[in-house]
PDB file of C-alpha atoms in Angstrom:
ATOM      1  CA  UNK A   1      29.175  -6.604 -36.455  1.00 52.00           C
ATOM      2  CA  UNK A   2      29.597  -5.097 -33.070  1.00 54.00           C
ATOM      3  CA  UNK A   3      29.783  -7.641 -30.249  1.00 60.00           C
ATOM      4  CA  UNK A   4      27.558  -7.285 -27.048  1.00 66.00           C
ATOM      5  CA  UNK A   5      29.616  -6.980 -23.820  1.00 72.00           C
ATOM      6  CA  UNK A   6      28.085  -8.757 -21.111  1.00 77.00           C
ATOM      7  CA  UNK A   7      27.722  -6.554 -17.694  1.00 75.00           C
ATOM      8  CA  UNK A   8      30.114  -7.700 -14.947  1.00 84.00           C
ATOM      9  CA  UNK A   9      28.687  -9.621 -11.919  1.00 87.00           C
ATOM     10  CA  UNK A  10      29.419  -6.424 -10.068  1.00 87.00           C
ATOM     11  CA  UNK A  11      27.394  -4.556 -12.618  1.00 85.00           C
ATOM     12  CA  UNK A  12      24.463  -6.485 -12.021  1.00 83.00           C
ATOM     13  CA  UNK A  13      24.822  -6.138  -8.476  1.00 81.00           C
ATOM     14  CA  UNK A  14      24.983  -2.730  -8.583  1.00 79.00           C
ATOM     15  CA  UNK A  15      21.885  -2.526 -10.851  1.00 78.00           C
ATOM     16  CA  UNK A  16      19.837  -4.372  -9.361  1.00 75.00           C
ATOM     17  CA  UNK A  17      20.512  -2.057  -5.469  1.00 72.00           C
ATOM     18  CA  UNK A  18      19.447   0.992  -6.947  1.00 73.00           C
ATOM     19  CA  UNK A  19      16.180  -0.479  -7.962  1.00 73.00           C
ATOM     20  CA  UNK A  20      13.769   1.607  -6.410  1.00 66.00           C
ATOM     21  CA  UNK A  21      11.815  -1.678  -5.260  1.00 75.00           C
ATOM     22  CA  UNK A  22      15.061  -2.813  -3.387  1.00 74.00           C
ATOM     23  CA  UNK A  23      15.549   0.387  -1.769  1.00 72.00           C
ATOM     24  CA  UNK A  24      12.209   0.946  -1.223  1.00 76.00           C
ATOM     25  CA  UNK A  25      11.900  -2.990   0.737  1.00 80.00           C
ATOM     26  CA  UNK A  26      15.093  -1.804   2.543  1.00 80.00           C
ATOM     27  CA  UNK A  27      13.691   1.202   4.387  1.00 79.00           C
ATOM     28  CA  UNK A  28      10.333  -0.288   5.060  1.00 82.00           C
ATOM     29  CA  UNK A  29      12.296  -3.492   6.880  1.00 87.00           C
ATOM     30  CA  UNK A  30      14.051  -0.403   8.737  1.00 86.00           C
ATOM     31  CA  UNK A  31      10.771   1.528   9.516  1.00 84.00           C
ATOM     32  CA  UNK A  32       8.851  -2.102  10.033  1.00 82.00           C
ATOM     33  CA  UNK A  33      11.515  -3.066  12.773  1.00 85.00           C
ATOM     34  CA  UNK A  34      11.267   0.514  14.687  1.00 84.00           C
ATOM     35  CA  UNK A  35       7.443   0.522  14.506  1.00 81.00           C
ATOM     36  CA  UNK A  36       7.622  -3.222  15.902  1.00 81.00           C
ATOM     37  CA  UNK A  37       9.253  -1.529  18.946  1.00 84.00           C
ATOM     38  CA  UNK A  38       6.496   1.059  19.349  1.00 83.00           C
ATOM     39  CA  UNK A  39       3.757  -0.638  19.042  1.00 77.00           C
ATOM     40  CA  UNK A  40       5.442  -3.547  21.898  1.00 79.00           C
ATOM     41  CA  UNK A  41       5.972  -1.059  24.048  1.00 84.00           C
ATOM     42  CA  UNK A  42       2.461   0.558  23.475  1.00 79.00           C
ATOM     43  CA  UNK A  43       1.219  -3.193  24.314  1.00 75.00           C
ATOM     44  CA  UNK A  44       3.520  -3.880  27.280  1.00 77.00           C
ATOM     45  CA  UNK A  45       2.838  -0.229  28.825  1.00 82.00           C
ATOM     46  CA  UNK A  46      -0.965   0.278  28.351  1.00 82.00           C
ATOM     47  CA  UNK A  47      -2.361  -2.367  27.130  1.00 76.00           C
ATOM     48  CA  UNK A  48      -1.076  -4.680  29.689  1.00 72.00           C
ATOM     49  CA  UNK A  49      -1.847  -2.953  32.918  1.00 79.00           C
ATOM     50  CA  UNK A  50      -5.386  -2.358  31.370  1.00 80.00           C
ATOM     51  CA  UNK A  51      -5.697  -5.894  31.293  1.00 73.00           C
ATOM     52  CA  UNK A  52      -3.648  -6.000  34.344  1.00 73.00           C
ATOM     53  CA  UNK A  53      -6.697  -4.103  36.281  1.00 79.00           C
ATOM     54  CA  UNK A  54      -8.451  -7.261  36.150  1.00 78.00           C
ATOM     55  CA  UNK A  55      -6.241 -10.153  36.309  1.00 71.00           C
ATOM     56  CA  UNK A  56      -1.949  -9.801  36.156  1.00 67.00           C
ATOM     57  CA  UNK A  57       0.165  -7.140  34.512  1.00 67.00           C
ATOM     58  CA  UNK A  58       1.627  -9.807  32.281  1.00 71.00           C
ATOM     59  CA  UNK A  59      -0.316 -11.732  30.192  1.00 74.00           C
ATOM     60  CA  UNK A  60       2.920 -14.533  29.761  1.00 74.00           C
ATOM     61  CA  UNK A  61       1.483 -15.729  33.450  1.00 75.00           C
ATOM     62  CA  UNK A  62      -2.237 -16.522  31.833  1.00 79.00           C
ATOM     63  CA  UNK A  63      -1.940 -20.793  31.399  1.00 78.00           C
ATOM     64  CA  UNK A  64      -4.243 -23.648  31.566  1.00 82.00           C
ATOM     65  CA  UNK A  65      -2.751 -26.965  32.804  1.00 82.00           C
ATOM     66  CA  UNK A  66      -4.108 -30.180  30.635  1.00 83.00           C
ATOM     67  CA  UNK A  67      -1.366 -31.869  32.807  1.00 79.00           C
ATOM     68  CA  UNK A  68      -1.283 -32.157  36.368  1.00 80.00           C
ATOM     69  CA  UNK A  69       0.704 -31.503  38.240  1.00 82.00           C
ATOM     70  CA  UNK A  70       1.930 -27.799  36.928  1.00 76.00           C
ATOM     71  CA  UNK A  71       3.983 -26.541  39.515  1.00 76.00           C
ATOM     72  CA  UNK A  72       7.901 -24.600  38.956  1.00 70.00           C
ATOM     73  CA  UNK A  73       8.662 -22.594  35.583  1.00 68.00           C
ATOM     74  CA  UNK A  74      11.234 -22.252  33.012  1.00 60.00           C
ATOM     75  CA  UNK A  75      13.448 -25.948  32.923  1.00 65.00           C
ATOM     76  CA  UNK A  76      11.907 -26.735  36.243  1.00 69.00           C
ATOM     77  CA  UNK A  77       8.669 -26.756  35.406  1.00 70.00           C
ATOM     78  CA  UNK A  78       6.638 -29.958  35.705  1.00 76.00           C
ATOM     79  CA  UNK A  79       3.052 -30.694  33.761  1.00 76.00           C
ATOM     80  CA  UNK A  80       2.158 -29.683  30.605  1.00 80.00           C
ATOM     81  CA  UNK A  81       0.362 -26.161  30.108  1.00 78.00           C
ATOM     82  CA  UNK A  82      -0.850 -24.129  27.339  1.00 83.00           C
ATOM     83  CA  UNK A  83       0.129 -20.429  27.854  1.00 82.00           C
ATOM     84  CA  UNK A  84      -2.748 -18.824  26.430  1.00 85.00           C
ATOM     85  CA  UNK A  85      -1.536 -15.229  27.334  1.00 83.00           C
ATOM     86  CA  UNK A  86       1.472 -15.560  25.177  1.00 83.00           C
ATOM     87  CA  UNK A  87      -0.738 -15.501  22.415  1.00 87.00           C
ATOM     88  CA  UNK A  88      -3.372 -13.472  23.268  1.00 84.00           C
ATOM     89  CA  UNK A  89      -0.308 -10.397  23.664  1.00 80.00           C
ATOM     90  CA  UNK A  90       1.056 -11.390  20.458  1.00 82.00           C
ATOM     91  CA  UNK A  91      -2.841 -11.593  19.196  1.00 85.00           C
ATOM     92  CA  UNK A  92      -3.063  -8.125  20.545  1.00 80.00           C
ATOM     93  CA  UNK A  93       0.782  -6.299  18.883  1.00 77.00           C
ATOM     94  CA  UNK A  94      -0.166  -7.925  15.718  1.00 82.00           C
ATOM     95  CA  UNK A  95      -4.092  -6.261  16.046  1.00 84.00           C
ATOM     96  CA  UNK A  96      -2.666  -3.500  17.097  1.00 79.00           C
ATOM     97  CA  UNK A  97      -0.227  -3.121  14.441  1.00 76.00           C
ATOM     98  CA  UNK A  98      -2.147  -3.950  11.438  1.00 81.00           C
ATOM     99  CA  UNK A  99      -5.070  -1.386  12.806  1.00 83.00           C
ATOM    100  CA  UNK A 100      -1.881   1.586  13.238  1.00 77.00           C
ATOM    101  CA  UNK A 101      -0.786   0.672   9.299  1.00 77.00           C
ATOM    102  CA  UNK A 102      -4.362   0.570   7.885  1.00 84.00           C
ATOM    103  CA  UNK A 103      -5.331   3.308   9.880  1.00 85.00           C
ATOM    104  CA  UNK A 104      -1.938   5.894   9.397  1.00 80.00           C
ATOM    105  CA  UNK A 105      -0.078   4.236   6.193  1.00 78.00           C
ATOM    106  CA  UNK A 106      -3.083   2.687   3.975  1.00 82.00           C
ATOM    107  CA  UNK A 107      -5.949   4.295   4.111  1.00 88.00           C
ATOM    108  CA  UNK A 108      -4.665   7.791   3.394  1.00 88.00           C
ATOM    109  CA  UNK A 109      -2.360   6.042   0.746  1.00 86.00           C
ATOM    110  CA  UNK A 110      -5.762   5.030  -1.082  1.00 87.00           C
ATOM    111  CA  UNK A 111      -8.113   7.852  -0.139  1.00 92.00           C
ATOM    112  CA  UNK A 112      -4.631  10.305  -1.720  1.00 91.00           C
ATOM    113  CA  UNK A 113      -4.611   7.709  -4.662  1.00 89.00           C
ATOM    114  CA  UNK A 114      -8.628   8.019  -5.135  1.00 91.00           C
ATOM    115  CA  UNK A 115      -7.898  11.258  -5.228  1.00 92.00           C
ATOM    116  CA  UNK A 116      -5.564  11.845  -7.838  1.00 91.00           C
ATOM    117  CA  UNK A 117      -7.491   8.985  -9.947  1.00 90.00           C
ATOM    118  CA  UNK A 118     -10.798  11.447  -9.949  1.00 90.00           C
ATOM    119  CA  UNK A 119      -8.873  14.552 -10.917  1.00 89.00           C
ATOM    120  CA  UNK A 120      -7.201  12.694 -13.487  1.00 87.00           C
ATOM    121  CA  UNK A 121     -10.506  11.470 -14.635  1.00 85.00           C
ATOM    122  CA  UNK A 122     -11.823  14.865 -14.565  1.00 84.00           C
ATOM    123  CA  UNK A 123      -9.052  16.192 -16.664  1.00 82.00           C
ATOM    124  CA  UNK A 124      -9.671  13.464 -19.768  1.00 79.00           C
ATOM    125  CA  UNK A 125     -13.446  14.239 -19.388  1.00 74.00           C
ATOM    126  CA  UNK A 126     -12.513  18.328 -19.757  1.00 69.00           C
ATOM    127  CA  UNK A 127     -10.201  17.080 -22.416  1.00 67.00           C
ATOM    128  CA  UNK A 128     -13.048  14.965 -24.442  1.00 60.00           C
ATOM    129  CA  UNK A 129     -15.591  17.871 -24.037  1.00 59.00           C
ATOM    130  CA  UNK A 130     -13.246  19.964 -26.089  1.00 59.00           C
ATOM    131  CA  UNK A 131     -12.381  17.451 -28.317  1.00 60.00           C
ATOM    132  CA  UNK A 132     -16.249  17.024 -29.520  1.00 65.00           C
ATOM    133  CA  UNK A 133     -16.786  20.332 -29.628  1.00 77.00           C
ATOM    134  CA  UNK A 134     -13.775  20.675 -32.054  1.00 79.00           C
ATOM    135  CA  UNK A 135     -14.942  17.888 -33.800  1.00 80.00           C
ATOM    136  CA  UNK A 136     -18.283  19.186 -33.825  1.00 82.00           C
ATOM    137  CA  UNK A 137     -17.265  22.591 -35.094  1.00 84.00           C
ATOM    138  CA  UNK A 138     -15.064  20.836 -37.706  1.00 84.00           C
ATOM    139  CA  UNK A 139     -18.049  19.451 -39.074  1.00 88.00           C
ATOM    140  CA  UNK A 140     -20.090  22.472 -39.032  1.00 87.00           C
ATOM    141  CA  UNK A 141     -17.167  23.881 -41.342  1.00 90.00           C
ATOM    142  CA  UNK A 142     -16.722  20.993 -43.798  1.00 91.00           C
ATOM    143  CA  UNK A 143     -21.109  20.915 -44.315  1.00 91.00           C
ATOM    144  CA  UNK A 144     -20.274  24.654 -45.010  1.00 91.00           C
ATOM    145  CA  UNK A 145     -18.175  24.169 -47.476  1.00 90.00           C
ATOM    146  CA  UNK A 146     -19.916  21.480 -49.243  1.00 90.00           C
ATOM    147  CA  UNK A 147     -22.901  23.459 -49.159  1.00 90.00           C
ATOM    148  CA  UNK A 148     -21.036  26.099 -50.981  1.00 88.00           C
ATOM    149  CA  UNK A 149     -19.273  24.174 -53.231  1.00 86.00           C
ATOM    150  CA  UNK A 150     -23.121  22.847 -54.195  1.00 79.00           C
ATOM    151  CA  UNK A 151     -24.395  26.213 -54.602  1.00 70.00           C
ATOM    152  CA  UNK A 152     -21.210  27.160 -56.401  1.00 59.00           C
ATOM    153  CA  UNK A 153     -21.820  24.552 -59.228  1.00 55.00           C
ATOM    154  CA  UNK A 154     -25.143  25.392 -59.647  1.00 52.00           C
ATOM    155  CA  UNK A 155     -24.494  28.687 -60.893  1.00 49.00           C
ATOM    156  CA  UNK A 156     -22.468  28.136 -63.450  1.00 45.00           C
TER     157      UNK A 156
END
């Protein structure tokens, strides 16, 4: 009887970082983080001033007061608004950044996967045409020799 040896703590660790999965989360929170960047400043340089052409560059200053009176900002601000354009710009990085992924990342991820589905597809139908025609031809051969084993035992 052979005892099991249990893996160290450290082992475990160590197994369980060079999962692909792990590694593979690790560099898209990396990538994530630096596209985050891009696409705020893509928001903040022309999407902004776009929207800027018909009201203010920064859509923080869009606000409705529901109580009077709004006057002063930051801790001196009196009233109670609801700052509308805060949202509406993060409404706009997230649109923006779920359009760039499914546009760039996912759908030529699928369409590649599609892809390699059909030609794999292809290949077992190219593989099952060959396969009934051997079976095919295999039975060709055993009704031949049946029919000559009949014809055989008839003559004698």
């Amino acid at each position: 009887m052979s005892e099991k040896k249990e893996p160290s703590v450290w082992e475990g660790f160590k197994a369980f970082l060079m999962r692909g999965n792990v590694v593979d989360l690790a560099v898209a929170v990396v990538i994530g983080a630096a596209f985050t960047n891009i696409v705020n400043s893509v928001v903040k340089g022309i999407i902004n001033p776009v929207i800027g052409a018909i009201g203010t560059k920064n859509l923080d200053h869009y606000s409705s007061c529901i109580k009077e009176p709004c006057t002063g900002t930051g801790d001196s601000a009196t009233g109670v608004r609801i700052m509308w354009g805060s949202v509406l710009g993060s409404t706009l990085t997230f649109v923006i950044t779920a359009a760039v992924v499914y546009f760039l990342m996912v759908l030529p991820m699928s369409k590649y996967l599609a892809r390699m589905e059909a030609r794999r597809k292809e290949k077992e139908g190219a593989r099952e045409v060959v396969e009934v025609t051997e079976l095919e031809v295999l039975k060709e051969i055993r009704d031949a020799l049946v029919a000559q084993r009949g014809s055989g035992h008839n003559e004698r």
